[in-house]
Amino acid sequence: MRMRLPKVKVVSAVSLDGKIASRTGYSKLSCPEDLRRLHLHRASVDAVMIGANTAIRDDPMLTVRLVPSERQPIRVIVDGLLRIPTTLRVVKTAREIPTVVLTSNRADRAKAEELRQSSVQVEIFDTYPIDLREALHSLREKYNVSSILVEGGGTLIWSLIRQDLVDEIYLTVTSCIFGSGTSFVEGEGFATCEDSPKFRVKSVLFCSCGREVVIHLIRERST
Ligand SMILES: NC(=O)c1ccc[n+]([C@@H]2O[C@H](COP(=O)([O-])OP(=O)(O)OC[C@H]3O[C@@H](n4cnc5c(N)ncnc54)[C@H](OP(=O)(O)O)[C@@H]3O)[C@@H](O)[C@H]2O)c1
């Protein structure tokens, strides 16, 4: 039977050489207008998802602040080994804004309990890495999530691309160059273009800042 899955939209800002962060972890690539666009995306979805490294490195709130919005999306952190500290802002504010951590049975049970004490919903999956198709299905069924914005980082995006779970990409290409660092997609990779899921360019927007282009791509599916 086919699983009902939420629509998955990936939004990232990359350097000219395709990095979402420099070798030092610096990742503030977006101009103010691009940040506003990101908040518009957040306001348009049921959930916002990030990987554990992004949560640990950036400690983001993942809330809609720069545009008007009547509600906040659920925050979802994918953390197979439960490495996120309980001092993170998403944990500390979990009583006010629903926050879900997706983890595996390899994670420490006491840590899961500690997060639950802070009102974080902890969902434990049987495999590591987590089967993200199953995880998306459970977000849909249990939390009524029909649209998700994935903000990164590269490892999480690879996990989703590998399972062909991404429906749309908004890629802001900025004019800075890092030369090394974390790529937009970080993983084992595909050997050829044939192996990669295919995306069609829907539109290209030239940002008023004069230094960014936003490429909107949609997944081409045969059925
Ligand atoms: N420029 C931008 O738009 C942008 C946006 C977001 C982030 N970033 C930057 O990206 C960098 C982080 O990227 P990253 O690639 O290192 O890390 P990441 O994708 O944020 O997090 C990777 C971690 O997520 C967990 N994970 C992902 N897929 C999983 C799966 N299928 N099953 C279980 N766990 C899974 C794993 O945690 P465990 O190890 O606990 O299993 C993995 O180690 C940061 O520097 C951040 O600032 C930039």
Coordinates of N, CA and C and ligand atoms in Angstrom, one line a residue:
M1 N 0.8 -1.2 0.0 CA 0.0 0.0 0.0 C 0.9 1.2 0.0
R2 N 0.5 2.3 -0.8 CA 1.2 3.5 -0.8 C 1.0 4.4 0.4
M3 N 2.2 4.8 1.0 CA 2.1 5.7 2.2 C 1.7 7.1 1.9
R4 N 0.8 7.7 2.7 CA 0.5 9.1 2.5 C 1.6 9.9 3.2
L5 N 2.3 10.7 2.3 CA 3.4 11.5 2.9 C 3.2 13.0 2.7
P6 N 3.8 13.7 3.6 CA 3.7 15.2 3.5 C 4.5 15.6 2.3
K7 N 4.2 16.8 1.7 CA 5.0 17.4 0.6 C 6.3 18.0 1.3
V8 N 7.4 17.7 0.7 CA 8.7 18.1 1.2 C 9.3 19.2 0.4
K9 N 9.6 20.3 1.0 CA 10.2 21.4 0.3 C 11.5 21.7 1.0
V10 N 12.6 21.7 0.2 CA 13.9 22.0 0.7 C 14.3 23.5 0.4
V11 N 14.7 24.3 1.4 CA 15.1 25.6 1.1 C 16.5 25.9 1.7
S12 N 17.4 26.3 0.8 CA 18.8 26.4 1.3 C 19.4 27.6 0.6
A13 N 20.4 28.2 1.3 CA 21.3 29.2 0.6 C 22.7 28.6 0.5
V14 N 23.2 28.7 -0.7 CA 24.5 28.1 -1.0 C 25.5 29.1 -1.5
S15 N 26.8 28.9 -1.3 CA 27.8 29.7 -1.9 C 27.9 29.3 -3.4
L16 N 28.6 30.1 -4.2 CA 28.8 29.8 -5.6 C 29.3 28.4 -5.9
D17 N 30.1 27.9 -4.9 CA 30.6 26.5 -5.1 C 29.8 25.5 -4.3
G18 N 28.5 25.8 -4.1 CA 27.6 24.8 -3.6 C 27.7 24.4 -2.1
K19 N 28.3 25.3 -1.3 CA 28.4 25.0 0.1 C 27.3 25.7 0.9
I20 N 26.8 25.0 1.9 CA 25.8 25.7 2.8 C 26.5 26.2 4.1
A21 N 27.7 25.8 4.3 CA 28.5 26.3 5.4 C 30.0 26.2 5.0
S22 N 30.8 27.2 5.6 CA 32.2 27.2 5.3 C 32.9 26.1 6.2
R23 N 34.2 26.0 6.0 CA 34.9 24.9 6.8 C 34.9 25.2 8.3
T24 N 34.6 26.5 8.7 CA 34.5 26.8 10.1 C 33.0 26.7 10.6
G25 N 32.1 26.3 9.7 CA 30.7 26.2 10.1 C 29.9 27.5 9.9
Y26 N 30.6 28.5 9.4 CA 29.9 29.8 9.1 C 28.8 29.6 8.1
S27 N 27.6 30.0 8.3 CA 26.5 29.7 7.3 C 25.6 30.9 7.1
K28 N 26.0 32.1 7.4 CA 25.1 33.2 7.3 C 25.2 33.8 5.8
L29 N 24.6 33.1 4.9 CA 24.8 33.4 3.5 C 23.7 34.3 2.9
S30 N 22.5 34.3 3.6 CA 21.3 35.0 3.0 C 21.4 36.5 3.3
C31 N 20.9 37.3 2.3 CA 20.7 38.7 2.5 C 19.4 38.9 3.3
P32 N 19.1 40.1 3.8 CA 17.8 40.2 4.6 C 16.6 39.8 3.8
E33 N 16.6 40.1 2.5 CA 15.4 39.7 1.7 C 15.2 38.2 1.6
D34 N 16.4 37.5 1.5 CA 16.3 36.0 1.5 C 15.8 35.5 2.8
L35 N 16.2 36.1 3.9 CA 15.7 35.7 5.2 C 14.2 35.8 5.3
R36 N 13.8 36.9 4.7 CA 12.3 37.2 4.7 C 11.6 36.1 3.9
R37 N 12.2 35.7 2.8 CA 11.7 34.6 1.9 C 11.6 33.3 2.7
L38 N 12.7 33.1 3.5 CA 12.7 31.9 4.3 C 11.5 31.8 5.3
H39 N 11.3 33.0 5.9 CA 10.2 33.1 6.9 C 8.8 32.9 6.2
L40 N 8.7 33.4 5.0 CA 7.5 33.2 4.3 C 7.3 31.7 4.0
H41 N 8.4 31.0 3.7 CA 8.3 29.5 3.5 C 7.8 28.9 4.8
R42 N 8.5 29.3 6.0 CA 8.1 28.7 7.3 C 6.6 28.9 7.5
A43 N 6.1 30.1 7.2 CA 4.7 30.4 7.4 C 3.8 29.6 6.6
S44 N 4.3 29.0 5.5 CA 3.4 28.3 4.6 C 3.3 26.8 4.8
V45 N 4.0 26.3 5.8 CA 4.1 24.8 6.0 C 3.6 24.4 7.4
D46 N 3.3 23.1 7.6 CA 2.9 22.6 8.9 C 4.1 22.3 9.8
A47 N 5.3 22.0 9.2 CA 6.4 21.7 10.0 C 7.7 22.1 9.4
V48 N 8.7 22.4 10.2 CA 10.0 22.8 9.7 C 11.0 21.7 10.3
M49 N 11.9 21.2 9.4 CA 12.8 20.1 9.8 C 14.2 20.5 9.6
I50 N 15.1 20.1 10.6 CA 16.5 20.2 10.5 C 17.2 19.0 11.0
G51 N 18.5 18.8 10.7 CA 19.3 17.7 11.2 C 20.0 18.1 12.5
A52 N 20.5 17.1 13.2 CA 21.1 17.3 14.5 C 22.2 18.3 14.5
N53 N 23.1 18.2 13.5 CA 24.3 19.1 13.4 C 23.9 20.6 13.3
T54 N 22.8 20.8 12.5 CA 22.4 22.2 12.4 C 21.8 22.7 13.7
A55 N 21.0 21.8 14.4 CA 20.4 22.2 15.7 C 21.6 22.5 16.6
I56 N 22.6 21.7 16.7 CA 23.7 21.9 17.6 C 24.5 23.1 17.3
R57 N 24.8 23.2 16.0 CA 25.7 24.3 15.5 C 25.1 25.7 15.6
D58 N 23.8 25.8 15.1 CA 23.2 27.1 15.0 C 22.2 27.5 16.1
D59 N 21.7 26.5 16.8 CA 20.7 26.7 17.9 C 19.5 27.6 17.4
P60 N 18.9 27.2 16.2 CA 17.8 28.1 15.7 C 16.5 27.9 16.4
M61 N 15.7 28.9 16.3 CA 14.3 28.8 16.9 C 13.3 28.2 15.9
L62 N 13.6 28.4 14.7 CA 12.8 27.8 13.6 C 11.3 28.4 13.6
T63 N 11.2 29.6 14.1 CA 9.8 30.2 14.2 C 9.7 31.2 13.1
V64 N 8.4 31.6 12.8 CA 8.1 32.7 11.8 C 8.2 34.0 12.6
R65 N 9.1 34.9 12.3 CA 9.2 36.1 13.0 C 9.2 37.3 12.0
L66 N 9.7 37.1 10.8 CA 9.9 38.3 9.9 C 8.8 38.6 9.0
V67 N 7.7 37.8 9.0 CA 6.5 38.0 8.3 C 5.3 37.7 9.2
P68 N 4.2 38.3 8.9 CA 3.0 38.0 9.8 C 2.6 36.6 9.6
S69 N 2.2 35.9 10.7 CA 1.7 34.6 10.6 C 0.8 34.3 11.8
E70 N -0.3 33.6 11.6 CA -1.2 33.3 12.7 C -0.8 32.1 13.5
R71 N 0.1 31.3 12.9 CA 0.5 30.1 13.7 C 2.0 29.8 13.4
Q72 N 2.6 29.0 14.3 CA 4.0 28.6 14.1 C 4.0 27.1 13.7
P73 N 4.9 26.8 12.7 CA 5.0 25.4 12.3 C 5.6 24.5 13.5
I74 N 5.2 23.3 13.5 CA 5.9 22.3 14.4 C 7.3 22.2 14.0
R75 N 8.2 22.1 15.0 CA 9.6 21.9 14.8 C 10.1 20.5 14.9
V76 N 10.8 20.0 13.9 CA 11.2 18.6 13.8 C 12.7 18.5 13.7
I77 N 13.3 17.8 14.6 CA 14.8 17.6 14.6 C 15.1 16.1 14.4
V78 N 15.9 15.8 13.3 CA 16.2 14.4 13.1 C 17.6 14.2 13.7
D79 N 17.6 13.3 14.7 CA 18.8 13.1 15.6 C 18.8 11.7 16.0
G80 N 19.4 10.9 15.1 CA 19.4 9.4 15.2 C 20.0 8.9 16.5
L81 N 21.0 9.7 17.1 CA 21.7 9.2 18.3 C 21.4 10.1 19.5
L82 N 20.4 11.0 19.4 CA 20.0 11.9 20.4 C 21.2 12.7 21.0
R83 N 21.9 13.4 20.1 CA 23.1 14.2 20.5 C 22.7 15.6 20.9
I84 N 21.5 16.0 20.6 CA 21.2 17.4 20.9 C 21.2 17.7 22.4
P85 N 21.8 18.8 22.8 CA 21.7 19.1 24.3 C 20.3 19.7 24.7
T86 N 20.0 19.5 25.9 CA 18.7 20.0 26.4 C 18.7 21.5 26.6
T87 N 19.8 22.1 26.4 CA 20.0 23.6 26.5 C 19.6 24.3 25.3
L88 N 19.3 23.6 24.2 CA 18.9 24.2 22.9 C 17.6 25.0 23.1
R89 N 17.5 26.1 22.3 CA 16.3 27.0 22.4 C 15.1 26.2 22.0
V90 N 15.2 25.3 21.0 CA 14.0 24.6 20.6 C 13.5 23.7 21.7
V91 N 14.4 23.2 22.6 CA 14.0 22.3 23.7 C 13.4 23.2 24.8
K92 N 14.1 24.3 25.0 CA 13.6 25.2 26.2 C 12.3 25.8 25.9
T93 N 11.9 25.9 24.6 CA 10.6 26.5 24.3 C 9.5 25.5 23.8
A94 N 9.8 24.2 24.0 CA 9.0 23.1 23.5 C 7.6 23.1 24.2
R95 N 7.5 23.8 25.4 CA 6.1 23.8 26.0 C 5.2 24.8 25.2
E96 N 5.8 25.8 24.6 CA 5.0 26.8 23.9 C 4.8 26.4 22.4
I97 N 5.8 25.8 21.8 CA 5.8 25.5 20.3 C 6.1 24.0 20.2
P98 N 5.1 23.2 19.6 CA 5.3 21.8 19.5 C 6.7 21.4 18.8
T99 N 7.4 20.5 19.5 CA 8.7 20.2 19.0 C 8.9 18.7 19.0
V100 N 9.3 18.1 17.9 CA 9.4 16.6 17.8 C 10.8 16.3 17.4
V101 N 11.4 15.3 18.1 CA 12.7 14.8 17.8 C 12.5 13.3 17.3
L102 N 13.0 13.1 16.1 CA 13.0 11.8 15.5 C 14.3 11.1 15.8
T103 N 14.3 9.9 16.4 CA 15.5 9.3 16.8 C 15.4 7.7 16.5
S104 N 16.5 7.0 16.9 CA 16.5 5.6 16.6 C 16.6 4.8 17.9
N105 N 16.5 3.5 17.8 CA 16.6 2.7 19.0 C 18.1 2.6 19.5
R106 N 19.0 3.2 18.8 CA 20.4 3.3 19.3 C 20.6 4.4 20.3
A107 N 19.6 5.3 20.4 CA 19.7 6.5 21.3 C 19.5 6.1 22.8
D108 N 20.1 6.9 23.6 CA 20.1 6.7 25.1 C 18.6 6.9 25.6
R109 N 18.0 5.9 26.2 CA 16.6 6.0 26.7 C 16.5 7.1 27.8
A110 N 17.5 7.3 28.6 CA 17.5 8.3 29.7 C 17.4 9.7 29.0
K111 N 18.2 9.9 27.9 CA 18.2 11.2 27.2 C 16.8 11.4 26.6
A112 N 16.2 10.4 26.1 CA 14.8 10.5 25.5 C 13.9 11.0 26.6
E113 N 14.0 10.4 27.8 CA 13.1 10.8 28.9 C 13.3 12.2 29.3
E114 N 14.6 12.6 29.4 CA 15.0 14.0 29.7 C 14.3 15.0 28.8
L115 N 14.4 14.7 27.5 CA 13.7 15.6 26.5 C 12.2 15.6 26.7
R116 N 11.7 14.4 27.0 CA 10.2 14.4 27.2 C 9.8 15.2 28.4
Q117 N 10.6 15.2 29.4 CA 10.3 16.1 30.6 C 10.2 17.5 30.2
S118 N 10.9 17.9 29.1 CA 10.9 19.3 28.6 C 9.8 19.5 27.6
S119 N 8.9 18.5 27.5 CA 7.7 18.6 26.6 C 8.1 18.3 25.1
V120 N 9.3 17.8 24.9 CA 9.6 17.5 23.5 C 9.0 16.1 23.2
Q121 N 8.4 15.9 22.1 CA 7.9 14.6 21.7 C 9.0 13.8 21.0
V122 N 9.3 12.7 21.6 CA 10.4 11.9 21.0 C 9.9 10.7 20.3
E123 N 10.1 10.5 19.1 CA 9.7 9.4 18.3 C 10.8 8.5 18.0
I124 N 10.7 7.2 18.4 CA 11.9 6.3 18.3 C 11.6 5.3 17.2
F125 N 12.5 5.2 16.2 CA 12.3 4.3 15.1 C 13.3 3.1 15.2
D126 N 12.9 2.1 14.5 CA 13.7 0.8 14.7 C 15.0 0.7 14.0
T127 N 15.2 1.6 13.0 CA 16.5 1.5 12.2 C 17.3 2.7 12.4
Y128 N 18.6 2.5 12.2 CA 19.6 3.6 12.2 C 20.5 3.4 10.9
P129 N 20.5 4.4 10.0 CA 19.8 5.6 10.0 C 18.3 5.4 9.9
I130 N 17.5 6.4 10.3 CA 16.1 6.3 10.3 C 15.6 6.3 8.9
D131 N 14.6 5.4 8.6 CA 13.9 5.4 7.3 C 13.0 6.6 7.3
L132 N 13.4 7.6 6.5 CA 12.7 8.9 6.5 C 11.4 8.8 5.9
R133 N 11.1 7.8 5.0 CA 9.8 7.6 4.4 C 8.8 7.3 5.6
E134 N 9.3 6.3 6.4 CA 8.5 5.9 7.5 C 8.3 7.1 8.5
A135 N 9.3 7.9 8.7 CA 9.3 9.0 9.6 C 8.3 10.1 9.1
L136 N 8.3 10.4 7.8 CA 7.4 11.4 7.2 C 6.0 10.9 7.3
H137 N 5.8 9.6 7.1 CA 4.5 9.0 7.2 C 3.9 9.2 8.6
S138 N 4.8 8.9 9.6 CA 4.3 9.0 11.0 C 4.0 10.5 11.3
L139 N 4.8 11.4 10.8 CA 4.5 12.9 11.0 C 3.1 13.2 10.5
R140 N 2.8 12.6 9.3 CA 1.5 12.9 8.7 C 0.4 12.3 9.5
E141 N 0.6 11.0 9.9 CA -0.5 10.3 10.6 C -0.7 10.8 12.1
K142 N 0.4 11.0 12.8 CA 0.4 11.4 14.2 C 0.2 12.8 14.5
Y143 N 0.8 13.7 13.6 CA 0.9 15.1 13.9 C 0.1 15.9 12.8
N144 N -0.5 15.2 11.9 CA -1.3 15.9 10.9 C -0.5 16.9 10.0
V145 N 0.8 16.5 9.7 CA 1.7 17.3 9.0 C 1.5 17.0 7.5
S146 N 1.0 17.9 6.7 CA 0.9 17.6 5.2 C 1.9 18.4 4.4
S147 N 2.7 19.3 5.0 CA 3.8 20.0 4.3 C 4.9 20.2 5.2
I148 N 6.1 20.0 4.7 CA 7.3 20.2 5.5 C 8.4 21.0 4.8
L149 N 9.0 22.0 5.5 CA 10.1 22.7 5.0 C 11.3 22.1 5.6
V150 N 12.3 21.7 4.8 CA 13.6 21.2 5.3 C 14.6 22.3 5.1
E151 N 15.2 22.7 6.2 CA 16.2 23.8 6.1 C 17.7 23.3 6.0
G152 N 17.9 22.0 6.2 CA 19.2 21.4 6.2 C 19.6 20.7 7.4
G153 N 20.8 20.3 7.6 CA 21.9 20.6 6.7 C 22.0 19.5 5.6
G154 N 23.3 19.5 5.0 CA 23.5 18.6 3.9 C 23.3 17.1 4.1
T155 N 23.6 16.7 5.3 CA 23.5 15.2 5.6 C 22.0 14.8 5.6
L156 N 21.2 15.7 6.2 CA 19.7 15.4 6.2 C 19.2 15.4 4.8
I157 N 19.6 16.4 4.0 CA 19.1 16.6 2.7 C 19.5 15.3 1.8
W158 N 20.7 14.8 2.0 CA 21.1 13.6 1.3 C 20.2 12.4 1.7
S159 N 19.9 12.3 3.0 CA 19.0 11.2 3.5 C 17.7 11.3 2.8
L160 N 17.2 12.5 2.6 CA 15.9 12.6 1.9 C 16.0 12.4 0.4
I161 N 17.0 12.9 -0.2 CA 17.2 12.8 -1.7 C 17.4 11.3 -2.0
R162 N 18.2 10.6 -1.2 CA 18.5 9.2 -1.4 C 17.3 8.4 -1.5
Q163 N 16.3 8.7 -0.7 CA 15.0 8.0 -0.7 C 14.0 8.7 -1.6
D164 N 14.4 9.6 -2.4 CA 13.5 10.3 -3.4 C 12.3 10.9 -2.7
L165 N 12.5 11.6 -1.6 CA 11.4 12.2 -0.8 C 11.2 13.7 -1.0
V166 N 12.1 14.3 -1.8 CA 12.0 15.8 -2.0 C 11.1 16.1 -3.2
D167 N 10.1 17.0 -2.9 CA 9.2 17.4 -4.0 C 9.6 18.7 -4.6
E168 N 10.2 19.6 -3.9 CA 10.5 21.0 -4.3 C 11.8 21.5 -3.7
I169 N 12.6 22.3 -4.5 CA 13.8 22.9 -3.9 C 13.8 24.4 -4.2
Y170 N 14.0 25.2 -3.2 CA 14.3 26.6 -3.5 C 15.8 26.8 -3.1
L171 N 16.6 27.0 -4.1 CA 18.0 27.2 -3.8 C 18.5 28.6 -4.1
T172 N 18.9 29.3 -3.0 CA 19.4 30.6 -3.2 C 20.9 30.5 -3.4
V173 N 21.3 30.9 -4.6 CA 22.8 30.8 -4.9 C 23.3 32.2 -4.7
T174 N 24.3 32.3 -3.8 CA 24.8 33.6 -3.4 C 26.2 33.8 -4.1
S175 N 26.8 35.0 -4.0 CA 28.0 35.2 -4.8 C 29.2 35.0 -3.9
C176 N 29.1 34.5 -2.7 CA 30.3 34.2 -1.9 C 30.9 32.8 -2.3
I177 N 32.2 32.7 -2.1 CA 32.9 31.4 -2.4 C 33.6 30.9 -1.1
F178 N 33.4 29.6 -0.8 CA 34.0 29.1 0.4 C 35.2 28.2 0.1
G179 N 35.2 27.5 -1.0 CA 36.3 26.7 -1.4 C 36.4 25.3 -0.7
S180 N 35.7 25.2 0.5 CA 35.6 23.9 1.2 C 34.4 24.1 2.2
G181 N 34.1 23.1 2.9 CA 33.0 23.2 3.9 C 31.9 22.2 3.7
T182 N 30.7 22.5 4.1 CA 29.6 21.5 4.0 C 28.8 21.7 2.7
S183 N 28.6 20.7 1.9 CA 27.9 20.8 0.7 C 26.4 20.8 0.9
F184 N 25.6 21.4 -0.1 CA 24.2 21.4 0.0 C 23.6 20.0 0.2
V185 N 24.3 19.0 -0.4 CA 23.9 17.6 -0.2 C 25.2 16.8 0.2
E186 N 25.2 16.2 1.4 CA 26.4 15.6 1.9 C 26.2 14.1 2.2
G187 N 26.7 13.2 1.4 CA 26.5 11.8 1.6 C 27.3 11.0 0.7
E188 N 27.0 9.7 0.6 CA 27.6 8.8 -0.2 C 27.5 9.2 -1.7
G189 N 26.4 9.8 -2.1 CA 26.3 10.4 -3.4 C 25.9 9.4 -4.5
F190 N 25.5 9.9 -5.7 CA 25.2 9.1 -6.8 C 26.4 9.1 -7.8
A191 N 26.5 8.0 -8.6 CA 27.6 7.9 -9.5 C 27.4 8.7 -10.8
T192 N 26.1 8.8 -11.2 CA 25.9 9.5 -12.5 C 24.6 10.3 -12.3
C193 N 24.3 11.1 -13.3 CA 23.1 11.9 -13.4 C 21.9 11.0 -13.5
E194 N 22.1 9.8 -14.1 CA 20.9 8.9 -14.3 C 20.4 8.4 -13.0
D195 N 21.3 8.3 -12.0 CA 20.9 7.8 -10.7 C 20.1 8.8 -9.8
S196 N 20.4 10.1 -10.2 CA 19.8 11.2 -9.4 C 18.3 11.4 -9.7
P197 N 17.5 11.7 -8.7 CA 16.1 12.1 -9.0 C 16.2 13.4 -9.9
K198 N 15.2 13.5 -10.8 CA 15.2 14.6 -11.8 C 14.3 15.8 -11.3
F199 N 14.9 17.0 -11.4 CA 14.1 18.2 -11.0 C 14.0 19.1 -12.2
R200 N 12.9 19.8 -12.4 CA 12.7 20.7 -13.5 C 12.8 22.2 -12.9
V201 N 13.4 23.1 -13.6 CA 13.5 24.5 -13.1 C 12.1 25.1 -13.4
K202 N 11.5 25.6 -12.3 CA 10.2 26.2 -12.5 C 10.3 27.7 -12.7
S203 N 11.2 28.3 -11.9 CA 11.4 29.7 -12.1 C 12.8 30.1 -11.5
V204 N 13.3 31.3 -12.0 CA 14.5 31.9 -11.4 C 14.2 33.3 -11.0
L205 N 14.6 33.7 -9.8 CA 14.3 35.0 -9.4 C 15.7 35.7 -9.1
F206 N 15.8 36.9 -9.6 CA 17.0 37.7 -9.3 C 16.7 38.6 -8.1
C207 N 17.4 38.4 -7.0 CA 17.1 39.1 -5.8 C 17.5 40.6 -6.0
S208 N 16.7 41.4 -5.3 CA 16.9 42.9 -5.4 C 18.3 43.3 -4.8
C209 N 18.9 42.4 -4.0 CA 20.2 42.7 -3.4 C 21.3 42.7 -4.5
G210 N 21.0 42.1 -5.7 CA 22.0 42.1 -6.8 C 23.1 41.0 -6.6
R211 N 23.0 40.2 -5.6 CA 24.1 39.2 -5.3 C 23.5 37.8 -5.2
E212 N 22.2 37.6 -5.4 CA 21.6 36.3 -5.2 C 20.6 36.0 -6.3
V213 N 20.6 34.7 -6.6 CA 19.6 34.1 -7.6 C 18.9 33.0 -6.9
V214 N 17.5 33.0 -6.9 CA 16.8 31.9 -6.3 C 16.2 31.0 -7.4
I215 N 16.7 29.8 -7.3 CA 16.2 28.8 -8.3 C 15.1 27.9 -7.7
H216 N 14.0 27.9 -8.3 CA 12.9 27.0 -7.8 C 12.8 25.8 -8.7
L217 N 12.9 24.6 -8.1 CA 12.9 23.4 -8.9 C 11.8 22.5 -8.3
I218 N 11.2 21.7 -9.3 CA 10.2 20.8 -8.8 C 10.5 19.4 -9.3
R219 N 10.3 18.4 -8.5 CA 10.5 17.0 -8.8 C 9.7 16.6 -10.0
E220 N 10.3 16.0 -11.0 CA 9.5 15.4 -12.1 C 9.2 14.0 -11.8
R221 N 7.9 13.7 -11.7 CA 7.5 12.3 -11.4 C 6.7 11.8 -12.5
S222 N 6.9 10.5 -12.9 CA 6.2 10.0 -14.0 C 4.7 9.7 -13.8
T223 N 4.3 9.4 -12.5 CA 2.9 9.1 -12.2 C 2.3 10.2 -11.4
Ligands
LIG1 N1 23.1 27.7 4.3 C1 22.0 27.1 4.7 O1 20.9 27.4 4.2 C2 22.1 26.1 5.8 C3 20.9 25.6 6.3 C4 20.9 24.7 7.4 C5 22.2 24.3 7.9 N2 23.3 24.8 7.4 C6 24.6 24.4 8.0 O2 24.8 23.0 7.7 C7 25.7 22.5 8.7 C8 25.2 21.2 9.2 O3 25.1 20.3 8.1 P1 25.5 18.7 8.3 O4 25.4 18.1 7.0 O5 26.8 18.7 9.0 O6 24.4 18.2 9.3 P2 22.8 18.0 9.5 O7 22.2 17.5 8.2 O8 22.3 19.3 10.0 O9 22.7 17.0 10.6 C9 23.2 15.7 10.4 C10 22.7 14.8 11.5 O10 21.3 14.6 11.4 C11 20.9 13.3 11.8 N3 20.3 12.6 10.6 C12 20.2 13.0 9.3 N4 19.5 12.1 8.6 C13 19.3 11.1 9.5 C14 18.7 9.8 9.3 N5 18.1 9.4 8.2 N6 18.6 9.0 10.4 C15 19.2 9.4 11.6 N7 19.8 10.6 11.8 C16 19.8 11.4 10.7 C17 22.2 12.6 12.1 O11 22.3 12.8 13.6 P3 23.0 11.7 14.5 O12 24.5 11.8 14.2 O13 22.6 12.0 15.9 O14 22.5 10.3 14.1 C18 23.3 13.4 11.4 O15 24.6 13.3 12.0 C19 25.8 23.6 9.8 O16 27.1 24.2 9.7 C20 24.7 24.5 9.5 O17 25.0 25.8 9.9 C21 23.3 25.8 6.4

